[in-house]
C-alpha cells in the first residue's frame, strides 16, 4: 500500500534512501525490509532533520512499521504545536547498563546531537 499522507510519503522517502529500496508499503516493517541498528540511526537522524520533532530511539524501535512511525511523528508534531518551548537538555551522561529500564530511559532522553555524537564515536571505533 502506497503512502497516503505527506508524513507517510516523507518517511517512505527516508526509508527508501536508507534501505536502498525502490518503493515501500506503509505496512512494511523497517527491520524486515532490511534495516538494522545502524540504518535505524541513519533513518532516525533524517527523520529529525525532516520534521521539527525530537523522536526518540525508543519511539523509533517501538513503531517499526511506516504507518506506526507516521502516527508517532504526527502526534509529536501536534503535541509540539500545542506546548510551550521545552527547556534545554542536560549534557550527555554516561550510560550505565546495570538495569535495562534505566538504559532505555537514558537512550530515550538522548537529543539528536547526542545521538549524532555517539554514532560518530561508534563509527570511529569501527574504523
GROMACS .gro file of C-alpha atoms in nm:
model
  127
    1UNK     CA    1   0.000   0.000   0.000
    2UNK     CA    2   0.139   0.339  -0.103
    3UNK     CA    3   0.180   0.632   0.137
    4UNK     CA    4  -0.140   0.835   0.180
    5UNK     CA    5  -0.024   1.145   0.367
    6UNK     CA    6   0.265   1.389   0.341
    7UNK     CA    7   0.417   1.246   0.659
    8UNK     CA    8   0.394   0.889   0.528
    9UNK     CA    9   0.546   1.000   0.195
   10UNK     CA   10   0.837   1.172   0.369
   11UNK     CA   11   0.906   0.869   0.589
   12UNK     CA   12   0.881   0.638   0.287
   13UNK     CA   13   1.141   0.850   0.104
   14UNK     CA   14   1.376   0.827   0.402
   15UNK     CA   15   1.331   0.450   0.427
   16UNK     CA   16   1.387   0.411   0.052
   17UNK     CA   17   1.712   0.605   0.073
   18UNK     CA   18   1.845   0.438   0.388
   19UNK     CA   19   1.737   0.085   0.292
   20UNK     CA   20   1.811   0.126  -0.081
   21UNK     CA   21   1.456   0.033  -0.182
   22UNK     CA   22   1.263   0.148  -0.488
   23UNK     CA   23   0.930   0.151  -0.306
   24UNK     CA   24   0.795   0.076   0.039
   25UNK     CA   25   0.449  -0.008   0.169
   26UNK     CA   26   0.302   0.181   0.463
   27UNK     CA   27   0.264  -0.157   0.633
   28UNK     CA   28   0.630  -0.254   0.582
   29UNK     CA   29   0.838  -0.326   0.889
   30UNK     CA   30   1.168  -0.134   0.889
   31UNK     CA   31   1.372  -0.429   1.011
   32UNK     CA   32   1.202  -0.688   0.793
   33UNK     CA   33   1.266  -0.461   0.493
   34UNK     CA   34   1.640  -0.489   0.555
   35UNK     CA   35   1.700  -0.236   0.832
   36UNK     CA   36   1.949  -0.286   1.112
   37UNK     CA   37   2.055  -0.071   1.407
   38UNK     CA   38   2.292   0.144   1.201
   39UNK     CA   39   2.027   0.201   0.933
   40UNK     CA   40   1.780   0.284   1.210
   41UNK     CA   41   2.015   0.552   1.345
   42UNK     CA   42   2.053   0.697   0.994
   43UNK     CA   43   1.676   0.697   0.942
   44UNK     CA   44   1.619   0.850   1.286
   45UNK     CA   45   1.867   1.127   1.210
   46UNK     CA   46   1.695   1.202   0.879
   47UNK     CA   47   1.352   1.197   1.042
   48UNK     CA   48   1.473   1.453   1.295
   49UNK     CA   49   1.610   1.670   1.015
   50UNK     CA   50   1.289   1.643   0.812
   51UNK     CA   51   1.044   1.708   1.095
   52UNK     CA   52   1.087   1.962   1.378
   53UNK     CA   53   1.043   1.692   1.645
   54UNK     CA   54   1.252   1.506   1.899
   55UNK     CA   55   1.173   1.148   1.800
   56UNK     CA   56   1.345   0.917   2.050
   57UNK     CA   57   1.532   0.597   1.978
   58UNK     CA   58   1.275   0.409   2.182
   59UNK     CA   59   0.989   0.552   1.975
   60UNK     CA   60   1.165   0.454   1.653
   61UNK     CA   61   1.227   0.097   1.767
   62UNK     CA   62   0.874   0.063   1.907
   63UNK     CA   63   0.699   0.192   1.595
   64UNK     CA   64   0.856  -0.038   1.339
   65UNK     CA   65   0.611  -0.002   1.051
   66UNK     CA   66   0.592   0.307   0.835
   67UNK     CA   67   0.229   0.376   0.930
   68UNK     CA   68   0.316   0.343   1.302
   69UNK     CA   69   0.609   0.583   1.266
   70UNK     CA   70   0.389   0.829   1.077
   71UNK     CA   71   0.138   0.820   1.363
   72UNK     CA   72   0.413   0.889   1.617
   73UNK     CA   73   0.554   1.175   1.408
   74UNK     CA   74   0.207   1.327   1.362
   75UNK     CA   75   0.140   1.301   1.737
   76UNK     CA   76   0.474   1.466   1.819
   77UNK     CA   77   0.406   1.743   1.569
   78UNK     CA   78   0.062   1.802   1.720
   79UNK     CA   79   0.198   1.799   2.076
   80UNK     CA   80   0.479   2.034   1.984
   81UNK     CA   81   0.247   2.288   1.826
   82UNK     CA   82   0.030   2.295   2.139
   83UNK     CA   83   0.303   2.300   2.404
   84UNK     CA   84   0.546   2.559   2.535
   85UNK     CA   85   0.915   2.557   2.449
   86UNK     CA   86   1.095   2.278   2.631
   87UNK     CA   87   1.399   2.352   2.848
   88UNK     CA   88   1.741   2.273   2.705
   89UNK     CA   89   1.853   1.912   2.759
   90UNK     CA   90   2.113   1.813   3.013
   91UNK     CA   91   2.463   1.731   2.891
   92UNK     CA   92   2.541   1.374   2.788
   93UNK     CA   93   2.565   1.146   3.089
   94UNK     CA   94   2.746   0.810   3.080
   95UNK     CA   95   2.504   0.524   3.023
   96UNK     CA   96   2.509   0.263   3.296
   97UNK     CA   97   2.372  -0.066   3.157
   98UNK     CA   98   2.312  -0.215   3.503
   99UNK     CA   99   1.933  -0.205   3.465
  100UNK     CA  100   1.755  -0.241   3.127
  101UNK     CA  101   1.475   0.007   3.212
  102UNK     CA  102   1.729   0.266   3.318
  103UNK     CA  103   1.922   0.213   2.995
  104UNK     CA  104   1.607   0.251   2.785
  105UNK     CA  105   1.517   0.574   2.967
  106UNK     CA  106   1.866   0.711   2.917
  107UNK     CA  107   1.851   0.626   2.546
  108UNK     CA  108   1.509   0.787   2.523
  109UNK     CA  109   1.648   1.108   2.677
  110UNK     CA  110   1.929   1.150   2.422
  111UNK     CA  111   1.899   1.452   2.196
  112UNK     CA  112   1.966   1.443   1.823
  113UNK     CA  113   2.306   1.597   1.882
  114UNK     CA  114   2.384   1.332   2.147
  115UNK     CA  115   2.290   1.054   1.905
  116UNK     CA  116   2.499   1.207   1.626
  117UNK     CA  117   2.797   1.237   1.861
  118UNK     CA  118   2.763   0.877   1.980
  119UNK     CA  119   2.723   0.750   1.623
  120UNK     CA  120   3.038   0.936   1.517
  121UNK     CA  121   3.227   0.783   1.807
  122UNK     CA  122   3.099   0.435   1.717
  123UNK     CA  123   3.199   0.477   1.353
  124UNK     CA  124   3.546   0.597   1.452
  125UNK     CA  125   3.590   0.294   1.679
  126UNK     CA  126   3.490   0.059   1.395
  127UNK     CA  127   3.748   0.213   1.160
   0.00000   0.00000   0.00000
